[in-house]
């Protein structure tokens, strides 16, 4: 019977495979993770989250976390549909979105993001430009249309601003970066608030749209006289020229990690109970004014106790040990007071009331 | 695309009589027929499901804006006011611009490759041409950002704006990025498709026709003009339709250079926006129901435009196929 020959070979192979698999449990670490957590959402914190997932996986190999950076909107949708265990977003969920969810959703700040204003102006490669909130809004509204505008010249004394038109480059894709930036402009400029407003996608009154941070950077690089905004980590890693923006105290602030953490720290006294808070235009001397929390979103009632516990453990680790990894990836760490608030929130997540004892004791308050 | 395949088929393949659908006695043949029929039905069902799903997804926007959606010129996600006309305009104009540039160039290339080029040159050039079609669109887009747009701005748009700046087509600040860059990059992308299909179509014209023309004392140009092109007509239209299909649906490369502003402007220097681009740009972060629904309606509209243009093209192919031969008319 020639037909049974391949079948026999297949059986033999299968038997061999079984044997090898049977040998695995003798190792001290379990071969397969016991819990698998699915997350989806914002692209902005993705490099940091994947670093966390990698490092955490080394400590707790039985917990596997998957994070897909499909965008904040997609993350929120999937969380509402309960197809993921946690979502992630840069801009907090709106009341309307929260109302659609089938349970209470908790906002947990994990890190801080900021938006840097970058530009390419002939002859100004070395110097850092300075903007007032009004001037920045004027440029993006198209009202300040030339680099040698008296308002810009007054802000930048001694800087040889060229007599060239300004080309605004903005994000064309919906993004948390745009939400933070337009949120800032809407707060500091009544004209912007009235004509454009704030959101992940807005109707920009002037300029060109480019896709992604890399698209904005690319168009700025190939367009002399252009100005745009990108997320801070991106600007730092690509060594783009960044502008200083005058904060509420009237001081010019460069987007440094310290200045971003300072912006969040300025609000710790007035943190709302649900932690949904815009931290643009903070009342602090050293703060950079265009920044925001980046959140992980979880349901307060976790349907699966094992998964829920694993999720709390992971997030607990992320807001403690994980914060130390933030600066090297150009993310600003959370201020201590915010970490305390997030701890409170994590304890409120049921069925787990506290991080499991497996967690590093050193991080207990 | 169905249009060009039938056009090709009509030219080169002898028509076979299909046996009656159920008439085959042999079990294997019947199974085979059923199987392939199922696949064909699958394609149709997918199309129907797609149309249905998109209509359902855009129900909210259809109810809210009605037919005014197509003619609305404002796209403001913050105020939830949506209109599709700028995207419709951008898609149609950028594709038309692309064909305007690509059709003469690619037909010329095809004529050279099939009629005039020496044998040793044909296959390498043909191969390179087809290679052009295999370049991913994001690569075209990057090249567009860093090479094409600056070049357009400095060497094409500045002089144009100086000489013809009074015309509405060339008014405004030359920035490189804009409708002109979008059309040009699309032209480059559809060129290999049109050229290589046209070359195949012309190659399929029987040698006897050319020899007859040459024997009558026709020049090379006359041979091409009066015997090759007329016979290849319907296939050539098919090739152009294939190119148009690619231009209408192309997303990434266009998005990277067109400027992405939902505005209608006569000037080729000004930015535009296409239907495929706005979906790609805004869908992932669109949160509101009406917003998502409006994006779905844009998708439905793109679907409709593609269908309409294909139907028109199909009609054109039929008309052309029925016309008396150009060679006889001349």
Tab-separated table of C-alpha atoms in Angstrom, chain A residues 42-43 70-77 96-97 100 122 165-170 172-176 192-212 214-215 217-219 221-224, chain B residues 73-80 142 144-147 149-150 153-154 158 173-178 251-252 255-263 269-273 277-278 280-292:
chain	number	residue	atom	x	y	z
A	42	UNK	CA	-1.592	55.415	20.511
A	43	UNK	CA	1.485	55.362	18.339
A	70	UNK	CA	-2.923	51.364	15.663
A	71	UNK	CA	-3.655	54.922	16.793
A	72	UNK	CA	-5.546	56.330	19.760
A	73	UNK	CA	-8.913	56.292	17.994
A	74	UNK	CA	-8.565	52.616	17.120
A	75	UNK	CA	-7.415	51.814	20.657
A	76	UNK	CA	-10.470	53.511	22.152
A	77	UNK	CA	-12.800	51.750	19.707
A	96	UNK	CA	-19.313	60.916	24.749
A	97	UNK	CA	-16.814	58.112	24.197
A	100	UNK	CA	-20.424	54.290	24.888
A	122	UNK	CA	17.809	79.793	5.589
A	165	UNK	CA	6.998	83.564	2.927
A	166	UNK	CA	6.248	81.102	5.728
A	167	UNK	CA	5.021	77.676	4.688
A	168	UNK	CA	3.130	75.940	7.483
A	169	UNK	CA	3.424	72.143	7.529
A	170	UNK	CA	0.846	70.364	9.653
A	172	UNK	CA	-2.654	65.477	7.677
A	173	UNK	CA	-3.424	62.286	9.573
A	174	UNK	CA	-5.431	62.380	12.741
A	175	UNK	CA	-3.021	62.321	15.667
A	176	UNK	CA	-2.583	62.948	19.353
A	192	UNK	CA	-7.636	79.998	16.941
A	193	UNK	CA	-10.326	78.661	19.234
A	194	UNK	CA	-13.006	80.389	17.234
A	195	UNK	CA	-11.744	79.676	13.713
A	196	UNK	CA	-10.166	76.250	14.081
A	197	UNK	CA	-10.650	74.672	17.483
A	198	UNK	CA	-8.885	71.639	18.927
A	199	UNK	CA	-8.885	68.010	17.897
A	200	UNK	CA	-6.941	65.122	16.412
A	201	UNK	CA	-7.839	66.375	12.935
A	202	UNK	CA	-8.718	69.991	12.439
A	203	UNK	CA	-9.303	72.224	9.475
A	204	UNK	CA	-6.015	74.064	9.266
A	205	UNK	CA	-6.468	77.499	7.736
A	206	UNK	CA	-3.165	77.476	5.875
A	207	UNK	CA	-0.224	75.413	4.764
A	208	UNK	CA	0.432	71.853	3.657
A	209	UNK	CA	-0.551	68.582	5.307
A	210	UNK	CA	1.962	65.784	5.725
A	211	UNK	CA	1.445	62.263	7.009
A	212	UNK	CA	3.089	61.341	10.278
A	214	UNK	CA	8.309	61.654	9.476
A	215	UNK	CA	6.194	63.225	6.725
A	217	UNK	CA	9.925	66.417	8.998
A	218	UNK	CA	10.495	65.403	5.384
A	219	UNK	CA	8.430	68.263	4.006
A	221	UNK	CA	13.531	69.552	5.281
A	222	UNK	CA	12.736	69.985	1.607
A	223	UNK	CA	10.868	73.296	1.937
A	224	UNK	CA	12.919	76.370	2.863
B	73	UNK	CA	-16.970	71.964	0.267
B	74	UNK	CA	-16.216	72.042	3.969
B	75	UNK	CA	-14.429	69.300	5.876
B	76	UNK	CA	-14.175	70.260	9.513
B	77	UNK	CA	-13.893	67.368	11.988
B	78	UNK	CA	-14.000	69.731	14.970
B	79	UNK	CA	-17.412	71.114	14.028
B	80	UNK	CA	-18.558	67.837	12.454
B	142	UNK	CA	9.710	59.543	-0.328
B	144	UNK	CA	8.536	62.796	-4.214
B	145	UNK	CA	9.190	64.575	-0.908
B	146	UNK	CA	12.940	64.834	-1.212
B	147	UNK	CA	13.570	65.061	-4.962
B	149	UNK	CA	8.868	68.487	-4.938
B	150	UNK	CA	12.008	70.644	-4.520
B	153	UNK	CA	9.426	74.185	-7.064
B	154	UNK	CA	12.768	75.505	-8.255
B	158	UNK	CA	9.217	79.368	-10.257
B	173	UNK	CA	3.287	80.597	-4.130
B	174	UNK	CA	5.372	77.829	-5.719
B	175	UNK	CA	5.900	75.301	-2.936
B	176	UNK	CA	6.579	72.106	-4.840
B	177	UNK	CA	4.003	70.158	-2.895
B	178	UNK	CA	0.539	70.389	-4.379
B	251	UNK	CA	-2.990	56.513	-1.759
B	252	UNK	CA	0.408	56.644	-0.166
B	255	UNK	CA	-0.684	61.702	0.142
B	256	UNK	CA	2.993	62.351	0.601
B	257	UNK	CA	3.200	65.087	-2.030
B	258	UNK	CA	-0.253	66.533	-2.728
B	259	UNK	CA	-0.363	68.769	0.333
B	260	UNK	CA	-3.562	67.337	1.848
B	261	UNK	CA	-5.785	70.369	2.071
B	262	UNK	CA	-9.489	70.015	1.467
B	263	UNK	CA	-9.775	72.997	-0.814
B	269	UNK	CA	0.564	74.982	-7.276
B	270	UNK	CA	-2.016	74.831	-4.510
B	271	UNK	CA	-2.437	71.756	-2.362
B	272	UNK	CA	-5.287	69.341	-2.962
B	273	UNK	CA	-6.640	66.206	-1.321
B	277	UNK	CA	-5.800	59.995	0.993
B	278	UNK	CA	-8.351	61.387	3.408
B	280	UNK	CA	-5.938	56.737	4.895
B	281	UNK	CA	-5.104	59.860	6.873
B	282	UNK	CA	-8.064	60.221	9.137
B	283	UNK	CA	-9.694	56.825	9.584
B	284	UNK	CA	-7.461	55.470	12.344
B	285	UNK	CA	-8.021	58.420	14.648
B	286	UNK	CA	-11.594	59.272	13.730
B	287	UNK	CA	-13.586	58.996	16.930
B	288	UNK	CA	-17.057	60.489	16.415
B	289	UNK	CA	-19.800	58.381	14.833
B	290	UNK	CA	-20.679	60.992	12.250
B	291	UNK	CA	-17.010	61.485	11.425
B	292	UNK	CA	-16.454	57.759	10.837
